[in-house]
XYZ file of C-alpha atoms in Angstrom:
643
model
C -22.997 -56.992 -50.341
C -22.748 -53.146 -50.181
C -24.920 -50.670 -51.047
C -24.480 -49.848 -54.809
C -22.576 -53.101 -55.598
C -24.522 -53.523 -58.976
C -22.717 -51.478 -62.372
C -22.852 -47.882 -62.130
C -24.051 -47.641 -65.315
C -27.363 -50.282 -64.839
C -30.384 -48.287 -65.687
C -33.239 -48.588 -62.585
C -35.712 -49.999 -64.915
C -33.378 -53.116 -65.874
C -33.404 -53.573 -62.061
C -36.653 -55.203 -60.152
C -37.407 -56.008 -56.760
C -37.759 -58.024 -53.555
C -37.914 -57.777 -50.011
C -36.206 -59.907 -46.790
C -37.713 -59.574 -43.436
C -35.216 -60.522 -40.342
C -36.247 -60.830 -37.134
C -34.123 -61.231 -33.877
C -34.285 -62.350 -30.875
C -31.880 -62.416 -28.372
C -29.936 -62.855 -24.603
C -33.782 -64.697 -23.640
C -32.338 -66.081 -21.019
C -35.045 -69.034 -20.574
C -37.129 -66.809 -20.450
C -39.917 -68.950 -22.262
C -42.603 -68.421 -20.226
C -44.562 -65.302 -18.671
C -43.650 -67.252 -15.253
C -41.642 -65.867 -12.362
C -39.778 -68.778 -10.681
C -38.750 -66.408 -7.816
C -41.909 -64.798 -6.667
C -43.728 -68.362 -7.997
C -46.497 -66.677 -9.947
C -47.492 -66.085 -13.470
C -46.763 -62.527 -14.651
C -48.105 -60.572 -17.450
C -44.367 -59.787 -18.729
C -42.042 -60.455 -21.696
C -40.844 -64.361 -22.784
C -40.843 -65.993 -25.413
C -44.415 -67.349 -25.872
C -45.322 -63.578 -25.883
C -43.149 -62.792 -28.968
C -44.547 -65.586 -30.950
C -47.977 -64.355 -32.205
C -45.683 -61.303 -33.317
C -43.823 -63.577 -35.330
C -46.761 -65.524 -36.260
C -48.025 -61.888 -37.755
C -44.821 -60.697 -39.193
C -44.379 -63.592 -40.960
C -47.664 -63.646 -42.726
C -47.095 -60.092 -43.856
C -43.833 -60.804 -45.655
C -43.411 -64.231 -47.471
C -39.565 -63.944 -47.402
C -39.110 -63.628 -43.730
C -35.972 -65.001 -41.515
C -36.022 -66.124 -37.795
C -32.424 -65.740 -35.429
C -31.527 -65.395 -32.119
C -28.255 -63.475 -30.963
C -27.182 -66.017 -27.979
C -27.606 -66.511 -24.137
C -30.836 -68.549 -24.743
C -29.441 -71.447 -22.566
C -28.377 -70.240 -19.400
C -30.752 -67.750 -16.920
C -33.593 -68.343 -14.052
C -34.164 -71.197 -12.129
C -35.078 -73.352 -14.678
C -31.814 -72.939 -16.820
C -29.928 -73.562 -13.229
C -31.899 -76.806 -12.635
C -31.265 -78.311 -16.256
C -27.590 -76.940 -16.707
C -25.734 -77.046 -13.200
C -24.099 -80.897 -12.559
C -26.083 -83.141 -9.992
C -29.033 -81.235 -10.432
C -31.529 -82.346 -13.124
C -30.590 -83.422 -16.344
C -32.448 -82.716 -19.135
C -34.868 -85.885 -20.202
C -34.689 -85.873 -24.266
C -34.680 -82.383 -25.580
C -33.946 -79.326 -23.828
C -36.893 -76.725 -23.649
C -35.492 -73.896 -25.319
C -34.068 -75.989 -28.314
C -37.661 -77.491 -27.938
C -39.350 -73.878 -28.331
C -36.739 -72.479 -31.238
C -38.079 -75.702 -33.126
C -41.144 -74.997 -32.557
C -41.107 -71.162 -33.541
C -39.104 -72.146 -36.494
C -35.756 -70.451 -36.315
C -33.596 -70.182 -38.708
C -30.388 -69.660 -37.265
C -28.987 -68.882 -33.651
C -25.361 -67.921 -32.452
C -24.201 -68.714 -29.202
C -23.196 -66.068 -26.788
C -20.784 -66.079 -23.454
C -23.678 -67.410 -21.201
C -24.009 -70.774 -22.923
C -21.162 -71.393 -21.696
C -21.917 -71.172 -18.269
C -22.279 -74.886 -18.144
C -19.296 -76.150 -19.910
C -18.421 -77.039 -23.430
C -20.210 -80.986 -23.136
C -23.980 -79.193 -21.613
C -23.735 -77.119 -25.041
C -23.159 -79.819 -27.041
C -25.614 -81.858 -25.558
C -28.360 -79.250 -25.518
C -27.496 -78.492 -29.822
C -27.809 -81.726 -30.954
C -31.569 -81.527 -30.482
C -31.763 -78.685 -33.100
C -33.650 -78.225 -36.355
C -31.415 -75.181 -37.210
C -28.005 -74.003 -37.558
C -25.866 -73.196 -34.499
C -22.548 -71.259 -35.373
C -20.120 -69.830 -33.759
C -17.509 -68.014 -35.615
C -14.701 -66.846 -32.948
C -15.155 -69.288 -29.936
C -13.612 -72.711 -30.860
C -12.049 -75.777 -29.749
C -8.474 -74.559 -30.834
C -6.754 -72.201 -32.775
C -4.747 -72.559 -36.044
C -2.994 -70.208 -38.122
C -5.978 -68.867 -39.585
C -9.738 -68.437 -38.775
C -10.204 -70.536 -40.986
C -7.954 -73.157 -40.035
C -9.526 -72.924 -36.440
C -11.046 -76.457 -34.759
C -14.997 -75.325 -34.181
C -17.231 -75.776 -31.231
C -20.455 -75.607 -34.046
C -20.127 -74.376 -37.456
C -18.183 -71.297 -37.806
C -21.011 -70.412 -40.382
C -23.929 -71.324 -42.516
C -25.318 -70.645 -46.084
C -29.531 -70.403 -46.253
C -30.936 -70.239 -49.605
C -34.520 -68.886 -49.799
C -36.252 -68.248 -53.404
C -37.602 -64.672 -53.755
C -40.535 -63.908 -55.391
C -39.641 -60.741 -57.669
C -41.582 -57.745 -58.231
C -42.011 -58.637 -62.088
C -43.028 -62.305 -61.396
C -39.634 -64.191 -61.539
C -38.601 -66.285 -58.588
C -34.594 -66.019 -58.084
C -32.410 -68.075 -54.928
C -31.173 -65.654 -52.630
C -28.308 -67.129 -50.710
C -27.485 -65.593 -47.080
C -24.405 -66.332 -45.288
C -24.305 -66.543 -41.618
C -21.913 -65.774 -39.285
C -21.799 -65.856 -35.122
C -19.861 -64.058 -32.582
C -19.815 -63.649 -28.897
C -16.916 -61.834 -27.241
C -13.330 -63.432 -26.695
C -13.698 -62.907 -22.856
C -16.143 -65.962 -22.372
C -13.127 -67.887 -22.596
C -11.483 -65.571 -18.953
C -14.547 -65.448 -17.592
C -15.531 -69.009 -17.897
C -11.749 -70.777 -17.064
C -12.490 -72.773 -14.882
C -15.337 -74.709 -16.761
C -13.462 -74.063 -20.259
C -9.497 -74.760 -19.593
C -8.103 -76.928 -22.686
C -11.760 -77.121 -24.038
C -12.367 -73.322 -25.784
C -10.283 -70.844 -27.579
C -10.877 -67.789 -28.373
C -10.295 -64.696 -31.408
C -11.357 -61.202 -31.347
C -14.490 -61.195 -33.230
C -12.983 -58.683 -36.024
C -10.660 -61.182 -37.058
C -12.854 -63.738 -37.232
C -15.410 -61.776 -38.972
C -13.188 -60.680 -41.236
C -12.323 -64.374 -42.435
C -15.280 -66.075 -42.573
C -17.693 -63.144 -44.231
C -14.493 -63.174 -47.011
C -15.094 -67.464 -47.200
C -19.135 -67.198 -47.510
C -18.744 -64.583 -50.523
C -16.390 -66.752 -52.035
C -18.665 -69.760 -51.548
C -21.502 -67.353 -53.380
C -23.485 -65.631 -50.242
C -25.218 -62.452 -51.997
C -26.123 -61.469 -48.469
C -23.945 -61.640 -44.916
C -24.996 -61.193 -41.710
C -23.586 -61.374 -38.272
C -25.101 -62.756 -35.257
C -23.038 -60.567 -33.178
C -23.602 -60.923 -29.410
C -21.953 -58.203 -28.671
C -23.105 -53.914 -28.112
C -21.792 -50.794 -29.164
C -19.084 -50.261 -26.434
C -16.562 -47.424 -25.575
C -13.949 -50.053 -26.610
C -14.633 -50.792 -30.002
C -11.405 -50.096 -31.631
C -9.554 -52.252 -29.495
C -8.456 -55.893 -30.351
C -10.501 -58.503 -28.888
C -12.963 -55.738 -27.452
C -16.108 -56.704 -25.615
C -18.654 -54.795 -27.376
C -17.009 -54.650 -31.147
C -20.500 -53.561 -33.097
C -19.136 -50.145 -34.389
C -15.750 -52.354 -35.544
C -17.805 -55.633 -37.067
C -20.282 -52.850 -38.987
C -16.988 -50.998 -40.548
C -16.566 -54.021 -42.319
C -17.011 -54.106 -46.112
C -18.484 -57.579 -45.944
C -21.234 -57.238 -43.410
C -24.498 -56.256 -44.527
C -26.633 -56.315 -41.204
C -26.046 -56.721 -37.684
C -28.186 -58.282 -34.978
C -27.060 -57.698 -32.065
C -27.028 -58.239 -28.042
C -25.090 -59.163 -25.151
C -26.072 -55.422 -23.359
C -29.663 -56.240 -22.906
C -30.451 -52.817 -24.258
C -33.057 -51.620 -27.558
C -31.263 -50.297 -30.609
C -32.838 -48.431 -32.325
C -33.294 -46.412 -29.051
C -32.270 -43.481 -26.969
C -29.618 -44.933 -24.934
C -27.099 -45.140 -27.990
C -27.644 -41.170 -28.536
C -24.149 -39.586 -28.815
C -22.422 -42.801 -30.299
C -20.369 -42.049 -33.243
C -21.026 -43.157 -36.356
C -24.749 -44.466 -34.683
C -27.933 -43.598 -35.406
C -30.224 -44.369 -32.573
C -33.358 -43.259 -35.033
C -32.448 -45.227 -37.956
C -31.202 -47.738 -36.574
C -27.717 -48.086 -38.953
C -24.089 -48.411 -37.097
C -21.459 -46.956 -39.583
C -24.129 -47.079 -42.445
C -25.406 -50.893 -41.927
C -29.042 -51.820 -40.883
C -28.479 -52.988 -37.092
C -30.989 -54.125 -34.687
C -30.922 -55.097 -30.905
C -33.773 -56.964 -29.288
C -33.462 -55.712 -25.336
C -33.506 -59.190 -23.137
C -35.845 -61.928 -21.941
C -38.193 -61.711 -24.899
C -38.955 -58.631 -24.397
C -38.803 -57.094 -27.528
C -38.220 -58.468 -31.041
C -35.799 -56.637 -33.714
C -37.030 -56.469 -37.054
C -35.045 -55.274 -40.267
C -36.614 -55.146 -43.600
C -34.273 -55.065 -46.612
C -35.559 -53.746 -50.041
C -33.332 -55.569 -52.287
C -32.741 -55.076 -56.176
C -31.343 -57.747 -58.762
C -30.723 -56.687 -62.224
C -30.739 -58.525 -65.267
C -27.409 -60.167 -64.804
C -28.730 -61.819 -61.382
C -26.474 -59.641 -58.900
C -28.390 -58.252 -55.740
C -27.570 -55.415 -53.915
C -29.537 -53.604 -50.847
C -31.333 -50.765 -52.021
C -32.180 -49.453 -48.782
C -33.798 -51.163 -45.055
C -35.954 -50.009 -42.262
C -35.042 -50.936 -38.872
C -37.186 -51.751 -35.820
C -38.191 -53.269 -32.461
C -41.341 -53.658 -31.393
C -42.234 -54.761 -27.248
C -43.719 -58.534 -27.119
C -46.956 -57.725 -26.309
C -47.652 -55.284 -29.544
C -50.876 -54.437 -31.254
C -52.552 -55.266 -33.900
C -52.845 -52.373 -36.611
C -56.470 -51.690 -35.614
C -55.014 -51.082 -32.007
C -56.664 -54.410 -31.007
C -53.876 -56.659 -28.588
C -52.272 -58.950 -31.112
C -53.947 -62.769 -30.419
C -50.214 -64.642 -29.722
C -52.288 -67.604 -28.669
C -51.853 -70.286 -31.040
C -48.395 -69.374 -31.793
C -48.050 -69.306 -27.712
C -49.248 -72.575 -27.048
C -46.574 -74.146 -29.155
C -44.165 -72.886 -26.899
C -45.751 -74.034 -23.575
C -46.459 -77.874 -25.667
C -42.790 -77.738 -25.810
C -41.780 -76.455 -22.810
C -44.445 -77.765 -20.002
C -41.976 -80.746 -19.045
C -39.364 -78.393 -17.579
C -41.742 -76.232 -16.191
C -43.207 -78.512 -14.039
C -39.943 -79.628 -12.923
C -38.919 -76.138 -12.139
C -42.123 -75.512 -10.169
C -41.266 -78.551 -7.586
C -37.558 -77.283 -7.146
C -38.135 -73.953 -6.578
C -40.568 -74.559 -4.096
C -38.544 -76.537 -1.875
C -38.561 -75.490 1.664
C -34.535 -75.384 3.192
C -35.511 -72.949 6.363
C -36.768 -69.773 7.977
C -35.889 -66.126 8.258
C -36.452 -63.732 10.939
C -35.104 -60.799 9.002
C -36.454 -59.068 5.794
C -34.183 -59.709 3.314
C -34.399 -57.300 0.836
C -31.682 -55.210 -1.858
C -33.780 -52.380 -2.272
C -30.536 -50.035 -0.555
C -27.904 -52.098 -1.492
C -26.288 -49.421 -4.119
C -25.970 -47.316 -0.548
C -24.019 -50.350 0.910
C -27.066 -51.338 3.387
C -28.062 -54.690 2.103
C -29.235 -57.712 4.364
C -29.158 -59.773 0.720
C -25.537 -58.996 1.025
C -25.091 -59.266 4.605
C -27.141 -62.904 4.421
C -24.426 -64.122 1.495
C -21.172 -62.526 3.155
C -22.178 -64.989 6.131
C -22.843 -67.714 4.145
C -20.158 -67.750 1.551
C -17.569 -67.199 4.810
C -18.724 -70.057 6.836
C -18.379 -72.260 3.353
C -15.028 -71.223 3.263
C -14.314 -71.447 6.760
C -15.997 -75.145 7.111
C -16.875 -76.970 3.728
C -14.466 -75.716 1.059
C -11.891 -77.903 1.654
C -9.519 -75.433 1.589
C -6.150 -74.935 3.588
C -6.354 -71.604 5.247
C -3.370 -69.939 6.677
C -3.124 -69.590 10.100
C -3.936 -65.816 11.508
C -5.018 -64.284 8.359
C -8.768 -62.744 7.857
C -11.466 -63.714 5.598
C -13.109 -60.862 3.520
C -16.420 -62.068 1.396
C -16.972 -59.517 -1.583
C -20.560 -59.664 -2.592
C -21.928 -58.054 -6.007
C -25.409 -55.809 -5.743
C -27.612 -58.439 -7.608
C -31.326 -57.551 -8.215
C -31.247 -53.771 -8.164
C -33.746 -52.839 -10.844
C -31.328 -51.266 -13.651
C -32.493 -52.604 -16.984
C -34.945 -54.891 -15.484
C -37.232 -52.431 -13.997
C -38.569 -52.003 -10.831
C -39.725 -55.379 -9.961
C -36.008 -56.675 -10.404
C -35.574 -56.427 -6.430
C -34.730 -58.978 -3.686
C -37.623 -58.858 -1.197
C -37.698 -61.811 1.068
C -40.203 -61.062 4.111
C -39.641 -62.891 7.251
C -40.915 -66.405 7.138
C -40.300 -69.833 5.266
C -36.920 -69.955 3.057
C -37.620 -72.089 -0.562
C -35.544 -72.955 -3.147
C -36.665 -69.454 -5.414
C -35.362 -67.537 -2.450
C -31.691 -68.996 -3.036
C -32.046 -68.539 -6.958
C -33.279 -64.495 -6.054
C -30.169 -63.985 -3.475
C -27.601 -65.428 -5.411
C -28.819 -65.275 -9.440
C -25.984 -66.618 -11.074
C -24.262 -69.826 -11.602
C -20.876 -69.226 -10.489
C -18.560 -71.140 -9.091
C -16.861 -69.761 -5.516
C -13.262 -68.831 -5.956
C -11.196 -67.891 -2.815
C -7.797 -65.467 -2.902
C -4.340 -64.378 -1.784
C -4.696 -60.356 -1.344
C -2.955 -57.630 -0.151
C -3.882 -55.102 1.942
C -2.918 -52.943 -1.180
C -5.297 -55.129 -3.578
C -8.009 -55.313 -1.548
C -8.204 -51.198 -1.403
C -7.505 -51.140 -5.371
C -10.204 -53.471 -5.614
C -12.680 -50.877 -3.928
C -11.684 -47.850 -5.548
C -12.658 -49.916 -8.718
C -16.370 -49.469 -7.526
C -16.205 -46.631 -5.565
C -15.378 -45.254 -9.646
C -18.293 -46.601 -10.518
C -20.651 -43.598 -8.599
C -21.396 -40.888 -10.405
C -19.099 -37.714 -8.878
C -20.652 -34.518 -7.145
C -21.020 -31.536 -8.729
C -18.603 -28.392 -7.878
C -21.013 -26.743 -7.188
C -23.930 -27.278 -4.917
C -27.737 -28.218 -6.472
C -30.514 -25.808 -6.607
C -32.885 -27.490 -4.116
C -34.399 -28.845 -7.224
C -32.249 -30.960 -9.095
C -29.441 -33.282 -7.990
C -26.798 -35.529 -9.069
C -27.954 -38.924 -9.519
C -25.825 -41.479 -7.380
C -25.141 -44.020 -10.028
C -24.931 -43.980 -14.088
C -28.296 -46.164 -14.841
C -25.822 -47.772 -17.458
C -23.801 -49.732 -15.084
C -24.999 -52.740 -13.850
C -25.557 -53.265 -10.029
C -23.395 -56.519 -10.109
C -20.336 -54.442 -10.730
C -20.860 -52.975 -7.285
C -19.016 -55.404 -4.578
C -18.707 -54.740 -1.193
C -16.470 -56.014 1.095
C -17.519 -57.526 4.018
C -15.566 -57.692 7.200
C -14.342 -53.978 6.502
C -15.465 -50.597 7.569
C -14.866 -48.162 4.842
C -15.893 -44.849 3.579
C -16.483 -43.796 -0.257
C -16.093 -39.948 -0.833
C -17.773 -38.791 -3.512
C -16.472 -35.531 -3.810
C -13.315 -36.778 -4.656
C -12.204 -37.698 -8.177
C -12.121 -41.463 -9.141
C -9.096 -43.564 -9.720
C -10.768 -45.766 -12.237
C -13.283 -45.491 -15.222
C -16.574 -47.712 -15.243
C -14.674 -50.145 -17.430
C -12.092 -50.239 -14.726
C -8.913 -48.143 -16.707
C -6.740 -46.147 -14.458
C -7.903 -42.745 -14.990
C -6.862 -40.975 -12.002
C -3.241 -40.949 -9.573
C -4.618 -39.047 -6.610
C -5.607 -40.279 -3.599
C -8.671 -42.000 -4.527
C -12.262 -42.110 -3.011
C -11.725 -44.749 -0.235
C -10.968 -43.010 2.876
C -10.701 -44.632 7.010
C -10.307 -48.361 5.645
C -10.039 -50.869 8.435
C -10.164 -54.119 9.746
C -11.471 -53.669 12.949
C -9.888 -51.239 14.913
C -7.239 -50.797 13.207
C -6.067 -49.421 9.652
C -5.819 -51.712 6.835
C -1.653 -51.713 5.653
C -0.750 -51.956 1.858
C 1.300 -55.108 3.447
C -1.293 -56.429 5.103
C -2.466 -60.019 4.286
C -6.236 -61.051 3.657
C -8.401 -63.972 1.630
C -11.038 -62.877 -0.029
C -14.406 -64.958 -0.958
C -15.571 -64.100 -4.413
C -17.124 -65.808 -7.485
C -14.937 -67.508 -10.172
C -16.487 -64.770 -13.006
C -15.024 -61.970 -10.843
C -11.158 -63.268 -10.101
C -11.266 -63.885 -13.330
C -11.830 -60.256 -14.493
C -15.560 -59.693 -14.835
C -16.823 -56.046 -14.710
C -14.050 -53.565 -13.895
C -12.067 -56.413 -11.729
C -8.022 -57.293 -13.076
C -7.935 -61.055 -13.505
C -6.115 -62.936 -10.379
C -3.196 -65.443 -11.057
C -3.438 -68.989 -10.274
C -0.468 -68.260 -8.061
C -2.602 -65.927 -5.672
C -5.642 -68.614 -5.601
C -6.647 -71.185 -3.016
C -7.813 -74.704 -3.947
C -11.348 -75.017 -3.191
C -13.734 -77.997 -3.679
C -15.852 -76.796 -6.330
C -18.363 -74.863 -5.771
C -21.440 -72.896 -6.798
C -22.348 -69.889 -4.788
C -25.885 -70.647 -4.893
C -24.745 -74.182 -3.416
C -23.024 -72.606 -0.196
C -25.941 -70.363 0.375
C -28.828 -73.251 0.486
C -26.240 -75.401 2.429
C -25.815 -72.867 5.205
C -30.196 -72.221 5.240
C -30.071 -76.034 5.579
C -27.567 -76.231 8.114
C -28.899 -73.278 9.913
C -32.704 -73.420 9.385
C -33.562 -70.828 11.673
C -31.709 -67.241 10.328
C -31.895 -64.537 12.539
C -30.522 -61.076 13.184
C -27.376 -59.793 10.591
C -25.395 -57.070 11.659
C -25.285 -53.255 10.453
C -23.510 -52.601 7.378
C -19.845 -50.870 7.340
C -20.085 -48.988 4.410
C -21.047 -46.134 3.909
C -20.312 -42.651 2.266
C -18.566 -39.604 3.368
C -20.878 -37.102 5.028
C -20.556 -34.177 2.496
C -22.798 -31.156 4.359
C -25.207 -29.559 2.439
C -25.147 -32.139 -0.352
C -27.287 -34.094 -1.498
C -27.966 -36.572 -4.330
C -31.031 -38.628 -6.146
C -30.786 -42.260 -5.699
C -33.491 -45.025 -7.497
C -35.175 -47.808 -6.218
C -38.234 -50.007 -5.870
C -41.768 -48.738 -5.190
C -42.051 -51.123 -2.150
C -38.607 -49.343 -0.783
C -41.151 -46.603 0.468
C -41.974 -48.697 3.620
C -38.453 -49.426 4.687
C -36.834 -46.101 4.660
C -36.273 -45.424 8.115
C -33.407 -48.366 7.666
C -32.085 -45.283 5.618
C -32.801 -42.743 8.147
C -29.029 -41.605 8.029
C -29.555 -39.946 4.856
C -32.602 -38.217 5.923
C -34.352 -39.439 2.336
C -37.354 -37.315 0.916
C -39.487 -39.169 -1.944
C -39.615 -37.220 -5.075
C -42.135 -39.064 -6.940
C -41.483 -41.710 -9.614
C -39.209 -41.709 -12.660
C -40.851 -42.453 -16.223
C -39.797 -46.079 -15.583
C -41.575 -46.549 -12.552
C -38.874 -46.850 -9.778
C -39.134 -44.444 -6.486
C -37.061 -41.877 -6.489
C -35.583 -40.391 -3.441
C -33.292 -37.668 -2.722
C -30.572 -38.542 -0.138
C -28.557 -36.086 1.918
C -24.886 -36.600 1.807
């Protein structure tokens, strides 16, 4: 339904009125409860429990009001680990965030590219549980000639029918069609879990179809639970972040979105065409995105109009978000604690269970292990991983390893503040190694995923990050302001080093590759004095490289790697290897320096972000003779480095 779908020639007092309130939630994450697994301590921070008293409220002030989450509610944290990896625990009856969306009352939730995570059967499992609607319009079992003709995973889309209470007393059914989208890529990224299981469509095309099938089935009202942002790459078929393409729709009356753990309305969308970051409308339609975690909750309020022949259209909206922890209109903190303690009822099973794994004792370190310089290429996180993940390779894989040829590890920058602040650090003092130590070195449940490279590939594959830091300036900085190393809007996991290489990154030349990892450049690169030991690394030259499963098969700004170049493994999670090796090696001492590093560049200098609790460790950054310049709005340190 479009604005101005009623007869042009309907006068406005043959027309009366009603209101829908939507609120979304979305990429929580199991995020459920104000409860860090990794430090083991209750915080005062965002979850889910925190946004329900702001439901609670909202709800009361607008009868009509709908409930939805945008996807990757399943998978994150220790606790989604514990109840989703195989041989670890298995859920007992329902599963806690199923258990919580019950609880809260949801209305409708799509599923995004993180449920997946666990494999096609865990979802299943986990949905059955359910009070509400699960769709998922564009990842399916298999494709047919048409979206429609498709073989779902859950329903492809749902009709809810609320009565609306009318301005001038009538009551009149209101039916919404719901449609849910996460992007095509889940299906790459995910392979090895998903092979014969999950198809996929670009979520245009399926958007198209199934919006066109509701309005013929009688939806007044569509909207899309899009997991998916507003991306660079939204023209493209099949693109990752398609909002600007699924908004240009005629059929689609609202968005709520996510996927890019970011707030829209909000100032990081400014400059976006046809966006307005203020309004909060993408190509004209009402769109909201709820940031990640619980953190914030989207609201949209629709002032709708029905005329005397029963036909609604959308008059006009008002778009919001407002942080979990809001206030009352009296500036009194809003009082979330009945609403709250419906959540923990439901959830106090699994957190108990999650308490006793991640406090599991598997060694001791004698090194700080921290990630607070790992976007300089001076991580002992990394270091700590590269070690572990080769002796996996090297001892339990099961793999057949050709004689005389090298093992590289790549390991991401995980934990390095970005978009969750600067408490989102690795910092590990010396001491005993638990359980929530392996879940904060290695986040992610991926599976390990060893390669055939070239000497050629390997160096592609680092001028892919060394793209991803921000260039210098022609011309030198004033003494007052500097380049900032990286662009805030990439994430630190996109950042691999290789380990078991010394390598230089010059910034002052131009990239090769954009953050999305295009070619944009046929120079000579930014890599410079690449070796394996003494000698220079050949474009001939034959390596393996350890990596996860998510990155050979294209994540971040990665190509995806052939089954021809890959080397059967026994299957294995990279969190796995890591608390094997602690196990197997209880007492971890000394790592080695770091071989990265950038090109000296005299005179230069640039600023470069990271925790508060950095501050006591920067004489491990001595090199780059660092002077603190106080602290940016969001609270991280902020140094200026010396090139």
């Amino acid at each position: 339904m479009r604005s101005g779908a009623c007869q042009r020639t309907q006068r406005p007092d043959a027309e009366t009125r009603a209101r829908l309130r939507i609120l979304s939630t979305t990429d929580l994450h199991m995020s459920l409860l104000p409860y860090d697994y990794l430090a083991d301590r209750p915080v005062d921070g965002p979850a889910l429990s925190q946004l329900a008293g702001l439901i609670a409220r909202l709800r009361a002030q607008e009868p009509a009001t709908l409930l939805f989450d945008s996807g990757d509610f399943l998978q994150g944290g220790p606790m989604g680990d514990l109840l989703g990896i195989p041989g670890n625990t298995e859920p007992a009856g329902m599963h806690p965030m199923i258990a919580a969306m019950n609880a809260l009352g949801y209305d409708a939730v799509t599923l995004g590219n993180h449920e997946f995570n666990y494999g096609l059967d865990y979802i299943l499992r986990c949905i059955e549980g359910a009070t509400f609607p699960v769709v998922s319009s564009n990842l399916v079992r298999r494709l047919g000639p048409t979206p429609l003709q498709d073989e779902p995973v859950a329903s492809p889309c749902t009709m809810l029918s609320r009565p609306m209470r009318l301005a001038d007393g009538r009551q009149k059914t209101l039916r919404i069609g719901i449609i849910g989208l996460a992007p095509p890529q889940t299906v790459q990224w995910e392979a090895e879990k998903l092979q014969g299981q999950v198809a996929a469509r670009g979520m245009v095309e399926a958007a198209q179809a199934w919006q066109a099938e509701l309005r013929a089935r009688g939806a007044d009202l569509v909207l899309a639970l899009a997991h998916t942002g507003i991306g660079a790459d939204d023209d493209q078929a099949g693109a990752e972040n398609a909002a600007l393409a699924l908004a240009r729709l005629p059929g689609i009356d609202a968005l709520l979105m996510g996927h890019m753990h970011e707030v829209f309305p909000g100032v990081a969308f400014r400059g976006h065409p046809q966006t307005d970051p203020r309004a909060g409308r993408i190509a004209g339609r009402p769109a909201v995105m709820a940031g990640q975690g619980g953190s914030h909750l989207g609201i949209i309020d629709l002032d709708l109009r029905v005329n005397l022949a029963g036909a609604w259209r959308i008059a006009g909206s008002h778009v919001q978000v407002q942080p979990a922890r809001s206030e009352c209109p009296d500036g009194s903190r809003l009082d979330h604690e009945p609403a709250a303690a419906r959540v923990r009822k439901a959830v106090q099973t699994a957190h108990s269970r999650t308490l006793a794994h991640v406090r599991a004792v598997l060694g001791h370190t004698d090194t700080a292990l921290h990630s607070f310089f790992a976007l300089l290429g001076d991580s002992p996180v990394q270091r700590v991983v590269a070690r572990a993940h080769r002796h996996w390779l090297q001892h339990a894989s099961g793999a057949e390893l050709p004689p005389g040829v090298p093992v590289l590890v790549a390991v991401p920058c995980y934990r390095t503040g970005g978009a969750g602040g600067p408490d989102a650090y690795t910092n590990v003092p010396p001491g005993p190694l638990a359980m929530r130590h392996m879940h904060d070195l290695y986040p992610f449940p991926n599976l390990l995923a060893a390669l055939h490279l070239s000497g050629a590939e390997i160096r592609d594959w680092l001028e892919r990050v060394a793209g991803l830091y921000c260039g210098l300036p022609r011309t030198q900085d004033d003494g007052q302001t500097a380049q900032h190393l990286t662009d805030g809007n990439v994430a630190g996991w996109n950042y691999d080093v290789i380990d078991g290489l010394d390598y230089g990154i010059d910034l002052s030349a131009p990239p090769l590759f954009d953050a999305c990892g295009a070619r944009v450049g046929t120079g000579a690169g930014r890599i410079r004095e690449l070796c394996f030991g003494d000698r220079p690394v050949r474009d001939a030259d034959r390596f393996v490289l350890v990596t996860s499963s998510f990155r050979a098969n294209g994540g971040g700004p990665f190509p995806v790697i052939g089954a021809d170049r890959r080397i059967h493994v026994r299957p294995t999670y990279g969190r796995d290897a890591l608390a094997s090796h602690f196990s197997d090696s209880p007492q971890f001492g000394p790592l080695r320096p770091a071989r990265r590093r950038f090109v000296p560049q005299p005179g230069r200098s640039v600023l470069f972000e990271t925790a508060p609790a950095a501050q006591s460790c920067l004489d491990e950054i001595a090199d780059y003779r660092p002077q603190p310049c106080g602290m940016s709005n969001e609270g991280f340190l902020r140094l200026r480095l010396h090139l």
